[in-house]
mmCIF file of C-alpha atoms in Angstrom:
data_model
loop_
_atom_site.group_PDB
_atom_site.id
_atom_site.type_symbol
_atom_site.label_atom_id
_atom_site.label_comp_id
_atom_site.label_asym_id
_atom_site.label_seq_id
_atom_site.Cartn_x
_atom_site.Cartn_y
_atom_site.Cartn_z
ATOM 1 C CA UNK A 998 -144.679 74.508 59.323
ATOM 2 C CA UNK A 999 -146.778 77.670 59.158
ATOM 3 C CA UNK A 1000 -149.067 76.053 56.608
ATOM 4 C CA UNK A 1001 -149.625 73.226 59.077
ATOM 5 C CA UNK A 1002 -150.632 75.628 61.814
ATOM 6 C CA UNK A 1003 -153.123 77.284 59.501
ATOM 7 C CA UNK A 1004 -154.494 73.895 58.576
ATOM 8 C CA UNK A 1005 -155.077 73.238 62.272
ATOM 9 C CA UNK A 1006 -157.740 75.906 62.144
ATOM 10 C CA UNK A 1007 -159.750 73.529 59.991
ATOM 11 C CA UNK A 1008 -159.665 70.802 62.622
ATOM 12 C CA UNK A 1009 -162.422 70.671 65.170
ATOM 13 C CA UNK A 1010 -161.247 68.840 68.292
ATOM 14 C CA UNK A 1011 -164.791 68.944 69.627
ATOM 15 C CA UNK A 1012 -167.401 68.002 67.049
ATOM 16 C CA UNK A 1013 -169.801 70.831 67.983
ATOM 17 C CA UNK A 1014 -167.429 73.617 66.863
ATOM 18 C CA UNK A 1015 -167.943 75.145 63.440
ATOM 19 C CA UNK A 1016 -165.216 75.174 60.814
ATOM 20 C CA UNK A 1017 -163.767 78.587 59.965
ATOM 21 C CA UNK A 1018 -165.084 80.141 56.766
ATOM 22 C CA UNK A 1019 -162.913 81.602 54.023
ATOM 23 C CA UNK A 1020 -164.625 84.946 54.659
ATOM 24 C CA UNK A 1021 -163.540 85.076 58.300
ATOM 25 C CA UNK A 1022 -160.851 87.519 59.373
ATOM 26 C CA UNK A 1023 -157.574 86.325 60.907
ATOM 27 C CA UNK A 1024 -158.826 87.372 64.337
ATOM 28 C CA UNK A 1025 -162.068 85.441 63.887
ATOM 29 C CA UNK A 1026 -160.221 82.294 62.765
ATOM 30 C CA UNK A 1027 -157.819 82.519 65.702
ATOM 31 C CA UNK A 1028 -160.728 83.162 68.086
ATOM 32 C CA UNK A 1029 -162.268 79.927 66.827
ATOM 33 C CA UNK A 1030 -158.951 78.187 67.407
ATOM 34 C CA UNK A 1031 -158.938 79.601 70.963
ATOM 35 C CA UNK A 1032 -162.443 78.218 71.531
ATOM 36 C CA UNK A 1033 -161.426 74.782 70.253
ATOM 37 C CA UNK A 1034 -158.605 74.436 72.785
ATOM 38 C CA UNK A 1035 -160.621 76.061 75.566
ATOM 39 C CA UNK A 1036 -163.139 73.252 75.049
ATOM 40 C CA UNK A 1037 -160.432 70.574 74.774
ATOM 41 C CA UNK A 1038 -159.181 71.602 78.227
ATOM 42 C CA UNK A 1039 -162.743 71.755 79.557
ATOM 43 C CA UNK A 1040 -163.351 68.197 78.337
ATOM 44 C CA UNK A 1041 -160.084 67.122 79.957
ATOM 45 C CA UNK A 1042 -161.285 68.400 83.326
ATOM 46 C CA UNK A 1043 -164.624 66.632 82.845
ATOM 47 C CA UNK A 1044 -162.674 63.385 82.638
ATOM 48 C CA UNK A 1045 -162.244 62.838 78.900
ATOM 49 C CA UNK A 1046 -159.027 60.877 78.388
ATOM 50 C CA UNK A 1047 -156.235 61.850 76.040
ATOM 51 C CA UNK A 1048 -157.039 58.860 73.823
ATOM 52 C CA UNK A 1049 -160.696 59.980 73.578
ATOM 53 C CA UNK A 1050 -159.508 63.434 72.486
ATOM 54 C CA UNK A 1051 -157.207 61.771 69.938
ATOM 55 C CA UNK A 1052 -160.163 59.795 68.571
ATOM 56 C CA UNK A 1053 -162.034 63.036 67.956
ATOM 57 C CA UNK A 1054 -159.019 64.469 66.135
ATOM 58 C CA UNK A 1055 -158.765 61.321 64.006
ATOM 59 C CA UNK A 1056 -162.442 61.640 63.054
ATOM 60 C CA UNK A 1057 -162.231 65.258 61.903
ATOM 61 C CA UNK A 1058 -158.645 65.340 60.626
ATOM 62 C CA UNK A 1059 -158.090 65.155 56.897
ATOM 63 C CA UNK A 1060 -154.321 65.564 56.817
ATOM 64 C CA UNK A 1061 -152.161 63.128 58.803
ATOM 65 C CA UNK A 1062 -149.404 65.678 59.494
ATOM 66 C CA UNK A 1063 -151.910 68.267 60.708
ATOM 67 C CA UNK A 1064 -153.693 65.705 62.867
ATOM 68 C CA UNK A 1065 -150.390 64.668 64.456
ATOM 69 C CA UNK A 1066 -149.537 68.322 65.176
ATOM 70 C CA UNK A 1067 -152.939 68.794 66.819
ATOM 71 C CA UNK A 1068 -152.404 65.626 68.861
ATOM 72 C CA UNK A 1069 -148.995 66.880 70.012
ATOM 73 C CA UNK A 1070 -150.530 70.180 71.131
ATOM 74 C CA UNK A 1071 -153.349 68.356 72.915
ATOM 75 C CA UNK A 1072 -150.817 66.077 74.674
ATOM 76 C CA UNK A 1073 -148.855 69.141 75.776
ATOM 77 C CA UNK A 1074 -152.065 70.542 77.277
ATOM 78 C CA UNK A 1075 -152.655 67.299 79.184
ATOM 79 C CA UNK A 1076 -149.034 66.927 80.315
ATOM 80 C CA UNK A 1077 -148.865 70.428 81.791
ATOM 81 C CA UNK A 1078 -152.308 70.704 83.350
ATOM 82 C CA UNK A 1079 -152.605 71.287 87.094
ATOM 83 C CA UNK A 1080 -153.476 67.986 88.760
ATOM 84 C CA UNK A 1081 -154.968 69.402 91.916
ATOM 85 C CA UNK A 1082 -158.707 69.874 92.384
ATOM 86 C CA UNK A 1083 -158.558 73.677 92.745
ATOM 87 C CA UNK A 1084 -161.173 74.913 90.237
ATOM 88 C CA UNK A 1085 -159.714 78.442 90.128
ATOM 89 C CA UNK A 1086 -156.264 77.146 89.180
ATOM 90 C CA UNK A 1087 -157.768 74.884 86.515
ATOM 91 C CA UNK A 1088 -159.834 77.724 85.060
ATOM 92 C CA UNK A 1089 -156.795 79.985 84.948
ATOM 93 C CA UNK A 1090 -154.820 77.263 83.144
ATOM 94 C CA UNK A 1091 -157.658 76.822 80.653
ATOM 95 C CA UNK A 1092 -157.776 80.533 79.860
ATOM 96 C CA UNK A 1093 -153.996 81.080 79.787
ATOM 97 C CA UNK A 1094 -153.198 78.134 77.500
ATOM 98 C CA UNK A 1095 -156.034 78.992 75.136
ATOM 99 C CA UNK A 1096 -154.868 82.625 74.938
ATOM 100 C CA UNK A 1097 -151.282 81.549 74.192
ATOM 101 C CA UNK A 1098 -152.554 79.294 71.408
ATOM 102 C CA UNK A 1099 -154.675 82.145 69.998
ATOM 103 C CA UNK A 1100 -151.802 84.653 70.183
ATOM 104 C CA UNK A 1101 -149.439 82.212 68.461
ATOM 105 C CA UNK A 1102 -152.023 81.686 65.749
ATOM 106 C CA UNK A 1103 -152.248 85.441 65.070
ATOM 107 C CA UNK A 1104 -148.457 85.820 65.119
ATOM 108 C CA UNK A 1105 -148.085 82.967 62.606
ATOM 109 C CA UNK A 1106 -150.622 84.624 60.311
ATOM 110 C CA UNK A 1107 -148.924 88.002 60.551
ATOM 111 C CA UNK A 1108 -145.505 86.516 59.737
ATOM 112 C CA UNK A 1109 -146.735 84.266 56.925
ATOM 113 C CA UNK A 1110 -146.185 84.703 53.239
ATOM 114 C CA UNK A 1111 -149.431 84.858 51.227
ATOM 115 C CA UNK A 1112 -148.655 81.441 49.720
ATOM 116 C CA UNK A 1113 -148.598 79.898 53.229
ATOM 117 C CA UNK A 1114 -152.149 81.008 53.968
ATOM 118 C CA UNK A 1115 -153.815 79.672 50.845
#
């Protein structure tokens, strides 16, 4: 499971985001992961549908299991998003969810065996 989470770092839900490099630190990779989901939520609030987000994941995903995990996380983001039009509440949701995803990424790295990260 941890290997799958690390593989998610290689996915780019929004095509304009760069892939993490092997030379990047754990914090840099998880920051990139944060940015990916921050943008996913931003696109959601601009009106992009869940199926459009899934299409992007299908285009960039190379591993079916990893792509499905990313889709599940994206669906969770959509299912729990505030539905009201309050921009402050939406922005707070966008930041909070992205930070939780980033923190979980770092925790997974710190608890991983070296063989899980390769």
